[in-house]
Coordinates of C-alpha atoms and ligand atoms in Angstrom, one line a residue:
X205 CA 24.9 51.3 -103.8
X206 CA 22.3 49.7 -101.6
X207 CA 22.2 45.8 -101.8
X208 CA 19.5 43.4 -100.8
X209 CA 21.0 41.0 -98.2
X210 CA 18.9 38.0 -97.0
X211 CA 20.4 36.5 -93.8
X212 CA 19.0 33.1 -93.3
X213 CA 19.8 31.7 -89.9
X214 CA 19.7 28.0 -88.7
X215 CA 16.3 27.0 -87.3
X216 CA 16.8 25.6 -83.7
X217 CA 15.0 22.4 -83.0
X218 CA 12.2 23.2 -80.5
X219 CA 13.3 20.3 -78.3
X220 CA 16.2 21.8 -76.3
X221 CA 17.6 25.0 -74.9
X222 CA 20.3 26.8 -76.6
X223 CA 24.0 26.6 -75.5
X224 CA 27.0 28.7 -76.4
X225 CA 28.0 26.3 -79.1
X226 CA 24.7 27.0 -81.0
X227 CA 25.1 30.6 -80.4
X228 CA 28.6 31.0 -81.9
X229 CA 27.8 28.4 -84.6
X230 CA 25.1 30.4 -86.4
X231 CA 22.9 32.8 -84.4
X232 CA 25.6 35.2 -83.3
X233 CA 27.5 35.5 -86.6
X234 CA 24.3 36.1 -88.3
X235 CA 23.4 39.0 -86.1
X236 CA 26.8 40.5 -86.4
X237 CA 26.6 40.2 -90.1
X238 CA 23.0 41.7 -90.1
X239 CA 24.0 44.7 -87.9
X240 CA 27.0 45.4 -90.1
X241 CA 24.9 45.5 -93.3
X242 CA 22.3 47.7 -91.6
X243 CA 24.9 50.1 -90.5
X244 CA 26.4 50.0 -94.1
X245 CA 23.0 51.1 -95.5
X246 CA 22.0 47.8 -97.2
X247 CA 18.4 46.4 -97.2
X248 CA 18.6 43.5 -94.7
X249 CA 16.1 40.9 -93.7
X250 CA 17.2 38.3 -91.1
X251 CA 14.8 35.4 -90.8
X252 CA 14.5 32.1 -88.9
X253 CA 12.2 30.3 -86.5
X254 CA 11.6 27.4 -84.4
X255 CA 12.0 24.1 -86.2
X256 CA 8.9 22.6 -84.4
X257 CA 8.0 19.4 -86.3
X258 CA 9.7 16.1 -86.7
X259 CA 11.1 13.5 -84.5
X260 CA 13.5 15.8 -82.5
X261 CA 10.2 17.2 -81.0
X262 CA 8.2 14.0 -80.8
X263 CA 11.0 12.2 -79.1
X264 CA 11.1 14.8 -76.3
X265 CA 7.4 14.8 -76.1
X266 CA 7.4 11.1 -75.5
X267 CA 10.1 11.5 -72.8
X268 CA 8.2 14.2 -71.0
X269 CA 4.7 12.7 -71.4
X270 CA 3.3 16.0 -73.0
X271 CA 2.2 16.7 -76.6
X272 CA 4.6 17.7 -79.3
X273 CA 2.8 21.0 -79.6
X274 CA 3.5 21.7 -75.9
X275 CA 7.2 20.8 -76.3
X276 CA 7.5 23.3 -79.4
X277 CA 5.7 26.1 -77.4
X278 CA 7.9 25.6 -74.4
X279 CA 11.3 25.8 -76.2
X280 CA 10.1 28.4 -78.6
X281 CA 9.4 30.7 -75.7
X282 CA 12.8 30.1 -74.4
X283 CA 14.5 31.0 -77.8
X284 CA 12.4 34.4 -77.9
X285 CA 13.7 35.1 -74.4
X286 CA 17.2 34.4 -75.2
X287 CA 17.3 36.2 -78.5
X288 CA 15.9 39.4 -76.8
X289 CA 18.4 39.3 -73.9
X290 CA 21.3 38.6 -76.4
X291 CA 20.2 41.2 -78.8
X292 CA 19.8 39.0 -81.8
X293 CA 17.9 41.3 -84.1
X294 CA 15.8 39.1 -86.2
X295 CA 13.5 40.9 -88.7
X296 CA 11.3 37.8 -88.1
X297 CA 11.8 34.8 -85.8
X298 CA 8.7 32.6 -86.4
X299 CA 8.0 28.9 -86.4
X300 CA 7.4 26.1 -88.9
X301 CA 4.1 25.5 -87.2
X302 CA 2.2 28.2 -89.2
X303 CA -0.5 28.1 -91.9
X304 CA 1.8 30.1 -94.1
X305 CA 4.7 27.7 -93.8
X306 CA 2.5 24.8 -94.5
X307 CA 1.2 26.4 -97.7
X308 CA 4.7 27.4 -98.9
X309 CA 6.1 24.0 -98.1
X310 CA 3.3 22.2 -99.9
X311 CA 3.6 24.6 -102.9
X312 CA 7.4 23.6 -103.2
X313 CA 6.4 19.9 -103.0
X314 CA 3.9 20.3 -105.7
X315 CA 6.2 22.3 -107.8
X316 CA 8.9 19.6 -107.7
X317 CA 6.1 17.1 -108.6
X318 CA 5.1 19.2 -111.6
X319 CA 8.7 19.2 -112.8
X320 CA 9.1 15.5 -112.3
X321 CA 11.7 15.7 -109.6
X322 CA 9.5 13.5 -107.3
X323 CA 8.9 9.8 -107.5
X324 CA 7.2 7.4 -105.1
X325 CA 8.7 4.2 -104.0
X326 CA 8.0 1.4 -101.7
X327 CA 10.6 1.0 -99.1
X328 CA 11.5 -0.9 -96.0
X329 CA 11.3 1.0 -92.8
X330 CA 12.0 0.0 -89.2
X331 CA 8.8 -1.0 -87.4
X332 CA 8.5 -1.4 -83.7
X333 CA 6.5 -4.7 -82.9
X334 CA 6.5 -3.6 -79.2
X335 CA 4.9 -0.1 -80.0
X336 CA 2.9 -1.1 -83.1
X337 CA 4.1 1.7 -85.3
X338 CA 6.8 2.7 -87.8
X339 CA 9.9 4.2 -86.2
X340 CA 11.2 7.4 -87.9
X341 CA 15.0 7.4 -88.5
X342 CA 15.8 9.4 -85.5
X343 CA 14.1 6.8 -83.3
X344 CA 16.6 4.2 -84.4
X345 CA 20.3 4.2 -83.4
X346 CA 23.0 1.8 -84.2
X347 CA 26.5 1.5 -85.5
X348 CA 27.5 3.7 -88.5
X349 CA 28.2 1.6 -91.6
X350 CA 30.6 4.3 -92.9
X351 CA 32.9 4.8 -90.0
X352 CA 31.9 2.3 -87.3
X353 CA 30.9 4.9 -84.7
X354 CA 28.6 3.0 -82.3
X355 CA 25.9 5.6 -81.5
X356 CA 25.0 6.9 -85.0
X357 CA 21.5 8.3 -85.4
X358 CA 19.4 6.7 -88.1
X359 CA 19.5 9.8 -90.4
X360 CA 23.0 11.0 -89.8
X361 CA 26.4 10.1 -88.1
X362 CA 27.6 12.6 -85.6
X363 CA 31.1 11.2 -85.8
X364 CA 31.9 11.3 -89.6
X365 CA 28.9 13.5 -90.7
X366 CA 27.6 11.2 -93.3
X367 CA 23.9 11.2 -94.1
X368 CA 22.8 7.6 -93.5
X369 CA 20.4 5.1 -94.8
X370 CA 18.7 4.0 -91.6
X371 CA 17.9 0.5 -92.9
X372 CA 21.6 -0.1 -93.3
X373 CA 22.5 0.6 -89.6
X374 CA 24.4 -2.2 -87.9
X375 CA 22.8 -3.4 -84.7
X376 CA 19.8 -1.2 -84.9
X377 CA 17.8 -0.6 -81.7
X378 CA 14.8 1.6 -80.8
X379 CA 15.6 4.8 -79.1
X380 CA 12.4 4.6 -77.0
X381 CA 12.6 1.1 -75.5
X382 CA 15.8 -0.3 -76.7
X383 CA 14.0 -3.1 -78.5
X384 CA 15.1 -4.5 -81.9
X385 CA 12.9 -3.1 -84.7
X386 CA 12.0 -5.2 -87.9
X387 CA 11.9 -3.9 -91.5
X388 CA 8.3 -3.6 -93.0
X389 CA 7.0 -2.2 -96.3
X390 CA 5.7 1.5 -96.6
X391 CA 5.4 3.9 -99.6
X392 CA 7.1 7.3 -99.7
X393 CA 7.9 10.2 -102.0
X394 CA 11.5 10.7 -102.9
X395 CA 13.3 13.8 -104.1
X396 CA 15.2 12.8 -107.4
X397 CA 18.6 14.3 -106.4
X398 CA 20.2 12.1 -109.1
X399 CA 18.3 14.0 -111.8
X400 CA 19.2 17.4 -110.2
X401 CA 22.8 16.5 -109.7
X402 CA 24.2 18.4 -112.9
X403 CA 22.3 21.5 -111.9
X404 CA 23.5 21.3 -108.4
X405 CA 27.2 20.8 -109.5
X406 CA 26.9 23.8 -111.8
X407 CA 25.5 25.9 -109.0
X408 CA 28.5 24.8 -106.7
X409 CA 31.2 25.4 -109.3
X410 CA 30.0 29.1 -109.6
X411 CA 30.7 29.4 -105.8
X412 CA 34.1 27.6 -105.7
X413 CA 36.0 30.8 -105.7
X414 CA 34.7 32.2 -102.4
X415 CA 33.1 29.5 -100.2
X416 CA 34.7 28.2 -97.2
X417 CA 36.9 25.0 -98.0
X418 CA 35.1 22.9 -95.6
X419 CA 31.7 23.8 -97.1
X420 CA 32.9 23.0 -100.5
X421 CA 34.4 19.8 -99.3
X422 CA 31.2 18.6 -97.8
X423 CA 29.1 19.7 -100.9
X424 CA 30.9 19.6 -104.3
X425 CA 33.6 17.2 -102.9
X426 CA 31.1 14.7 -101.6
X427 CA 29.0 14.8 -104.9
X428 CA 32.0 14.3 -107.1
X429 CA 33.2 11.4 -105.0
X430 CA 29.8 9.6 -104.3
X431 CA 27.1 11.2 -106.6
X432 CA 23.6 12.1 -105.5
X433 CA 20.8 9.6 -104.9
X434 CA 17.1 10.0 -104.4
X435 CA 16.1 10.7 -100.9
X436 CA 12.7 10.1 -99.2
X437 CA 10.9 13.4 -98.3
X438 CA 7.8 12.0 -96.6
X439 CA 7.4 9.8 -93.5
X440 CA 4.9 7.9 -91.3
X441 CA 4.4 10.5 -88.7
X442 CA 1.4 12.6 -87.7
X443 CA 3.3 15.8 -86.3
X444 CA 4.2 17.9 -89.2
X445 CA 2.9 19.1 -92.6
X446 CA 0.6 16.8 -94.4
X447 CA 1.6 15.5 -97.9
X448 CA -0.7 17.5 -100.3
X449 CA -1.7 14.4 -102.3
X450 CA -5.0 12.5 -102.1
X451 CA -4.6 9.1 -100.6
X452 CA -1.5 10.0 -98.6
X453 CA -3.3 11.0 -95.4
X454 CA -1.4 10.1 -92.2
X455 CA 1.9 10.9 -93.7
X456 CA 3.9 14.0 -93.4
X457 CA 6.7 15.9 -95.2
X458 CA 10.0 15.0 -93.8
X459 CA 11.3 17.7 -91.4
X460 CA 14.6 18.2 -93.2
X461 CA 12.6 18.8 -96.4
X462 CA 10.2 21.4 -95.0
X463 CA 12.5 23.2 -92.3
X464 CA 14.8 24.7 -95.0
X465 CA 11.8 26.0 -96.8
X466 CA 11.3 28.2 -93.7
X467 CA 13.8 30.7 -95.0
X468 CA 11.4 31.4 -97.8
X469 CA 8.1 31.2 -95.9
X470 CA 9.5 33.4 -93.1
X471 CA 10.5 36.0 -95.6
X472 CA 6.9 35.9 -97.0
X473 CA 5.5 36.1 -93.5
X474 CA 7.7 39.0 -92.7
X475 CA 6.5 40.8 -95.7
X476 CA 2.7 40.1 -94.7
X477 CA 3.4 41.3 -91.2
X478 CA 5.0 44.5 -92.5
X479 CA 1.9 45.2 -94.7
X480 CA 3.9 44.9 -98.0
X481 CA 2.9 41.5 -99.2
X482 CA 5.3 41.3 -102.2
X483 CA 8.2 42.8 -100.5
X484 CA 9.8 39.4 -100.0
X485 CA 10.4 39.1 -103.8
X486 CA 13.2 41.6 -103.7
X487 CA 15.3 39.0 -101.8
X488 CA 14.0 35.9 -103.5
X489 CA 13.3 36.7 -107.1
X490 CA 16.0 39.3 -107.9
X491 CA 19.1 37.5 -109.1
X492 CA 21.2 40.3 -107.6
X493 CA 20.1 39.9 -104.1
X494 CA 22.5 37.9 -101.9
X495 CA 21.5 35.3 -99.4
X496 CA 23.7 34.0 -96.7
X497 CA 23.0 30.9 -94.7
X498 CA 24.4 30.9 -91.2
X499 CA 24.5 27.3 -90.0
X500 CA 26.8 24.9 -88.2
X501 CA 28.9 22.3 -90.0
X502 CA 26.6 19.4 -89.2
X503 CA 24.0 21.1 -91.6
X504 CA 26.2 21.7 -94.6
X505 CA 24.8 19.0 -96.9
X506 CA 21.1 20.3 -96.3
X507 CA 22.0 23.8 -97.1
X508 CA 24.7 23.6 -99.7
X509 CA 23.3 20.6 -101.7
X510 CA 19.7 19.7 -101.0
X511 CA 18.1 23.1 -100.5
X512 CA 19.6 24.4 -103.7
X513 CA 18.3 21.2 -105.3
X514 CA 14.8 22.0 -104.0
X515 CA 15.0 25.5 -105.3
X516 CA 16.4 24.5 -108.7
X517 CA 13.8 21.7 -108.9
X518 CA 10.8 23.8 -108.0
X519 CA 11.7 26.2 -110.9
X520 CA 8.9 28.4 -112.2
X521 CA 6.2 26.3 -110.9
X522 CA 6.6 27.6 -107.3
X523 CA 5.4 31.0 -108.3
X524 CA 2.6 29.6 -110.5
X525 CA 1.3 27.4 -107.8
X526 CA 1.8 29.7 -104.8
X527 CA 0.3 33.0 -106.1
X528 CA -0.2 32.7 -109.9
X529 CA 3.1 34.4 -110.8
X530 CA 4.7 33.4 -114.2
X531 CA 8.3 33.0 -115.0
X532 CA 9.7 33.7 -111.4
X533 CA 12.6 31.6 -110.2
X534 CA 13.7 31.6 -106.6
X535 CA 17.3 32.9 -105.8
X536 CA 19.9 30.3 -105.0
X537 CA 22.2 30.7 -101.9
X538 CA 25.0 33.2 -102.4
X539 CA 27.1 31.9 -99.5
X540 CA 26.8 29.2 -96.9
X541 CA 29.4 30.4 -94.3
X542 CA 29.1 27.4 -92.0
X543 CA 31.0 27.3 -88.7
X544 CA 32.9 24.5 -87.2
X545 CA 32.1 23.4 -83.6
X546 CA 32.9 25.1 -80.3
X547 CA 34.1 22.6 -77.6
X548 CA 33.9 23.2 -73.9
X549 CA 36.9 22.8 -71.7
X550 CA 38.5 20.5 -74.2
X551 CA 35.5 18.2 -74.7
X552 CA 32.6 18.1 -77.2
X553 CA 29.5 20.0 -75.9
X554 CA 26.8 17.6 -75.0
X555 CA 23.4 19.1 -74.0
X556 CA 22.0 15.7 -72.6
X557 CA 25.0 15.3 -70.3
X558 CA 24.8 19.0 -69.4
X559 CA 28.4 19.4 -70.7
X560 CA 27.4 22.9 -71.9
X561 CA 27.1 26.6 -71.0
X562 CA 23.5 27.4 -71.6
X563 CA 22.6 30.9 -73.0
X564 CA 19.9 31.9 -70.6
X565 CA 21.7 30.6 -67.6
X566 CA 24.8 32.5 -68.6
X567 CA 22.9 35.8 -69.0
X568 CA 21.4 35.4 -65.5
X569 CA 24.9 36.1 -64.1
X570 CA 26.7 38.1 -66.8
X571 CA 26.1 40.8 -69.4
X572 CA 25.4 40.0 -73.0
X573 CA 28.3 41.9 -74.6
X574 CA 31.1 39.9 -72.9
X575 CA 29.5 36.7 -74.2
X576 CA 29.2 38.1 -77.6
X577 CA 32.8 39.3 -77.4
X578 CA 34.3 36.0 -76.2
X579 CA 32.2 34.0 -78.7
X580 CA 33.4 36.2 -81.5
X581 CA 37.2 36.2 -80.6
X582 CA 36.6 32.3 -80.3
X583 CA 34.5 31.8 -83.2
X584 CA 35.1 28.5 -84.9
X585 CA 35.2 30.0 -88.4
X586 CA 37.9 27.7 -89.9
X587 CA 38.5 25.0 -87.2
X588 CA 37.0 23.8 -84.0
X589 CA 37.6 26.1 -81.0
X590 CA 37.3 25.7 -77.3
X591 CA 35.4 27.6 -74.6
X592 CA 37.4 27.8 -71.4
X593 CA 36.3 29.7 -68.4
X594 CA 39.8 31.0 -67.6
X595 CA 39.9 32.3 -71.2
X596 CA 36.6 33.9 -70.9
X597 CA 37.6 35.8 -67.7
X598 CA 41.1 36.9 -69.0
X599 CA 39.6 38.0 -72.5
X600 CA 37.0 40.0 -70.5
X601 CA 39.4 41.6 -68.2
X602 CA 42.5 42.1 -70.4
X603 CA 40.9 43.1 -73.6
X604 CA 37.2 44.2 -73.2
X605 CA 37.7 46.0 -69.9
X606 CA 41.5 47.0 -70.1
X607 CA 41.8 47.9 -73.8
X608 CA 38.4 49.1 -74.9
X609 CA 36.2 49.8 -71.8
X610 CA 38.8 51.8 -69.9
X611 CA 39.8 53.8 -72.9
X612 CA 36.2 55.0 -73.4
X613 CA 35.5 55.5 -69.7
X614 CA 38.6 57.5 -68.8
X615 CA 38.5 59.9 -71.8
X616 CA 34.7 60.5 -71.3
X617 CA 35.1 61.0 -67.6
X618 CA 38.0 63.4 -68.0
X619 CA 36.1 65.4 -70.6
X620 CA 33.0 65.5 -68.5
X621 CA 34.9 66.7 -65.5
X622 CA 37.3 69.3 -67.0
X623 CA 35.1 70.8 -69.8
X624 CA 31.8 71.0 -67.8
X625 CA 30.1 68.1 -69.7
X626 CA 30.8 69.3 -73.3
X627 CA 33.0 68.1 -76.1
X628 CA 36.0 70.5 -76.0
X629 CA 36.8 72.9 -78.7
X630 CA 40.2 71.7 -80.2
X631 CA 41.2 74.5 -82.4
X632 CA 43.6 73.3 -85.1
X633 CA 44.7 69.6 -84.7
X634 CA 48.2 68.7 -84.5
X635 CA 49.9 66.1 -86.7
X636 CA 49.7 63.3 -84.1
X637 CA 46.0 64.1 -83.7
X638 CA 45.4 64.0 -87.4
X639 CA 47.4 60.8 -87.8
X640 CA 45.5 58.7 -85.2
X641 CA 42.1 59.9 -86.6
X642 CA 43.2 58.9 -90.1
X643 CA 44.3 55.5 -88.8
X644 CA 40.9 54.9 -87.1
X645 CA 39.0 56.2 -90.1
X646 CA 40.8 53.6 -92.2
X647 CA 39.4 51.0 -90.0
X648 CA 36.0 51.4 -91.7
X649 CA 37.5 50.2 -94.9
X650 CA 39.6 47.4 -93.5
X651 CA 36.9 46.0 -91.1
X652 CA 34.3 46.3 -93.8
X653 CA 36.4 44.1 -96.1
X654 CA 36.6 41.5 -93.4
X655 CA 32.9 41.7 -92.4
X656 CA 31.5 41.6 -95.9
X657 CA 33.5 38.4 -96.5
X658 CA 32.2 37.0 -93.2
X659 CA 35.5 37.1 -91.5
X660 CA 34.0 38.2 -88.3
X661 CA 36.9 37.4 -85.9
X662 CA 39.2 39.5 -88.1
X663 CA 36.6 42.3 -88.3
X664 CA 36.5 42.6 -84.5
X665 CA 40.3 42.2 -84.3
X666 CA 40.6 45.2 -86.4
X667 CA 38.4 47.3 -84.1
X668 CA 40.3 46.1 -80.9
X669 CA 43.7 46.9 -82.7
X670 CA 42.6 50.4 -83.3
X671 CA 41.5 50.8 -79.7
X672 CA 45.0 49.8 -78.7
X673 CA 46.4 52.4 -81.0
X674 CA 44.3 55.1 -79.4
X675 CA 45.6 54.0 -76.0
X676 CA 49.2 54.4 -77.3
X677 CA 48.2 57.9 -78.7
X678 CA 47.0 58.9 -75.2
X679 CA 50.0 57.4 -73.5
X680 CA 52.1 59.8 -75.7
X681 CA 50.1 62.9 -75.5
X682 CA 49.0 62.3 -71.9
X683 CA 46.2 64.8 -71.5
X684 CA 46.0 64.1 -67.8
X685 CA 49.3 65.9 -67.4
X686 CA 48.9 68.4 -70.3
X687 CA 45.9 69.8 -68.5
X688 CA 48.1 71.0 -65.6
X689 CA 50.2 73.3 -67.8
X690 CA 48.4 73.7 -71.1
X691 CA 44.6 73.2 -71.2
X692 CA 44.2 74.1 -74.9
X693 CA 46.7 71.3 -75.7
X694 CA 44.8 68.9 -73.5
X695 CA 41.6 69.9 -75.3
X696 CA 43.2 68.8 -78.7
X697 CA 44.1 65.4 -77.2
X698 CA 40.7 64.8 -75.6
X699 CA 38.7 66.1 -78.6
X700 CA 40.8 63.7 -80.8
X701 CA 40.3 60.8 -78.4
X702 CA 36.5 61.4 -78.2
X703 CA 36.2 61.4 -81.9
X704 CA 38.3 58.2 -82.2
X705 CA 36.0 56.6 -79.6
X706 CA 33.0 57.8 -81.4
X707 CA 34.3 56.0 -84.6
X708 CA 35.2 52.9 -82.6
X709 CA 31.7 52.8 -81.2
X710 CA 30.5 52.1 -84.7
X711 CA 33.4 49.6 -85.4
X712 CA 32.3 47.7 -82.3
X713 CA 28.6 48.0 -82.7
X714 CA 28.0 44.8 -84.7
X715 CA 29.7 42.8 -82.0
X716 CA 28.9 44.8 -78.9
X717 CA 25.6 46.6 -79.6
X718 CA 24.6 47.0 -75.9
X719 CA 27.7 48.8 -74.8
X720 CA 27.9 50.7 -78.1
X721 CA 24.4 52.0 -77.6
X722 CA 25.3 53.2 -74.0
X723 CA 28.4 54.8 -75.3
X724 CA 26.4 56.6 -77.9
X725 CA 24.3 58.1 -75.2
X726 CA 27.4 59.2 -73.1
X727 CA 28.6 60.9 -76.2
X728 CA 25.5 63.0 -76.3
X729 CA 23.5 61.5 -79.1
X730 CA 19.8 61.1 -78.6
X731 CA 18.9 58.7 -81.5
X732 CA 19.8 55.1 -80.9
X733 CA 22.3 53.3 -83.3
X734 CA 19.9 50.4 -84.1
X735 CA 16.1 49.9 -84.0
X736 CA 14.2 47.7 -81.4
X737 CA 13.0 44.3 -81.0
X738 CA 9.4 43.4 -80.2
X739 CA 7.1 40.5 -79.8
X740 CA 3.8 39.9 -81.6
X741 CA 1.2 37.2 -81.5
X742 CA 0.0 36.0 -84.8
X743 CA -3.3 34.0 -85.2
X744 CA -4.0 31.6 -88.1
X745 CA -6.0 28.4 -88.5
X746 CA -3.3 26.4 -86.7
X747 CA -3.6 28.5 -83.6
X748 CA -1.4 31.2 -82.2
X749 CA 2.3 31.8 -82.5
X750 CA 4.5 34.5 -81.0
X751 CA 7.0 36.0 -83.3
X752 CA 10.1 38.2 -82.6
X753 CA 10.3 41.2 -84.9
X754 CA 12.6 44.2 -85.6
X755 CA 11.6 47.8 -86.0
X756 CA 14.3 50.1 -87.6
X757 CA 12.4 53.2 -86.3
X758 CA 15.0 55.8 -85.2
X759 CA 18.1 53.8 -86.1
X760 CA 20.8 56.4 -86.7
X761 CA 24.0 54.3 -86.8
X762 CA 26.0 54.7 -90.1
X763 CA 29.2 52.8 -91.0
X764 CA 31.3 55.9 -91.4
X765 CA 33.9 57.8 -89.4
X766 CA 32.8 60.2 -86.5
X767 CA 31.7 63.7 -87.3
X768 CA 31.5 64.5 -83.6
X769 CA 31.0 68.3 -83.2
X770 CA 32.9 70.2 -80.6
X771 CA 30.6 71.7 -78.0
X772 CA 28.2 68.8 -78.0
X773 CA 26.8 68.1 -74.5
X774 CA 27.9 64.8 -73.1
X775 CA 26.0 62.6 -70.6
X776 CA 27.5 61.3 -67.3
X777 CA 29.6 58.3 -68.3
X778 CA 29.6 55.0 -66.5
X779 CA 31.9 52.0 -67.0
X780 CA 30.9 49.9 -70.1
X781 CA 32.1 46.5 -68.7
X782 CA 32.7 44.9 -65.4
X783 CA 35.9 43.3 -64.4
X784 CA 35.5 39.8 -63.2
X785 CA 37.2 38.1 -60.3
X786 CA 39.4 35.2 -61.6
X787 CA 37.9 32.9 -59.1
X788 CA 34.6 32.8 -61.1
X789 CA 36.3 30.4 -63.6
X790 CA 36.7 27.7 -61.2
X791 CA 33.3 28.1 -59.7
X792 CA 31.7 27.9 -63.2
X793 CA 33.7 24.9 -64.2
X794 CA 32.5 23.1 -61.0
X795 CA 29.0 23.2 -62.4
X796 CA 29.6 21.8 -65.8
X797 CA 28.4 18.3 -66.3
X798 CA 26.6 18.0 -63.0
Ligands
ZN830 ZN1 30.0 7.6 -89.2

């Protein structure tokens, strides 16, 4: 039975390039999960975009002496390039700086207001006397009043993960000029999370059985310990979405409030771009549709608590305000499989200190599949993990090349050479042949159980384990020797191995799509496993934005065991992966942090 699966991927801030920690934290797991579900025949939309507003972008604009719009455009273009090169197949990767997103966000705001989940309050906000303006929370740093960490941001502490009230920071100073700000009065709207608390707790209780423990700890656990309190959702800033209320000119929706709404607005934009304007409803109004939010652990409170609160609070008013639909309620997150952090050579990744491996830079020297492989076997699913360059080289050489790449290459080359480029006719298979095929076939069930529960490392481990089993089978049957005395016996072994490889191609495809596509061609298939990505420029009243889209077109990959026909014409095979010289590890290490 085909399911509707929404894959909601963290929105990268358009103020920095993307490093391997970001990739394995949310973008890559989302793509693996999406590809698996597409192969399994489910109805997938995977959406995200550039988080283009708010102070992360204006801080960068101030530093580079350009406009916030220019900063957003520059980094957005970098994301599009990286995602194409890494094969992250978004159905839509857009931006928050679109007319559609403005409208959807303002509708959610007004729906919350209709349901009395908003209130306004005067508050004290840090004001910079030297700059003559209010300072957004991110412009103020100081000591965390929860854990004592000295470099906490105004909105959140990177050390203990607490969401902070900026006005309570100890020793506050302006991030722009280091001066000491003063507190002044301003008026803002608040989301009444206290009033939403019972509904949010009920929502989380329903998910206790299957959510990751850390996600539950940082959502349900935090609420039960500390309760929920109103949180300001507007701010004194001109780069963002205007508050849709008369008399509130010059104030914007807080970026954390509107960016999460992007999952909904991007789904709506995807439907418009595919000329089926109401199609998004199948993922957002059907209670049976499942939505998965792929994010890093620093974003858990926003996705597991506040976003569900916004959805619950908007209730039926969103549909009425947005397009006159009665009785519609938006679907709540099914799972938030947040990852922990990836460190680099034993230390926390820091973009500003260049203690990072940058995605585009890496792909200028290496192929995408080895990156996807290493980041999956090392994915921080349950605890922090570490990128080390020696580990990257040895995993590439000992596993990707030795276990999987060589298996595919030597069998294909041998078949190509000895059976004139055709899949050999095996006659009746022997017991050993049938056993290895049954073992590989059973991998579709076992890997599927792991993948559908978002245990991606285990899913990949299953495929690699089966590749090792096929190697053992070949060590035993040794067709390279069989052929000298008994070609029909060698034909059985090679046919069996080819069929196993044809199955493994699918089991590896969510993780290693580039090499699986090539292998698919070598095996003689003319239709690709997946569809294709393309860029499109969309024009609206805010200007132009370029989006990345996915076209399923001729996608032929199916999550099912190989039916490889004897006699199929093969294509000249080539090695799937490159062996790396161990010296690259020390060369790469020398460039980190400089
Ligand atoms: Zn702290």
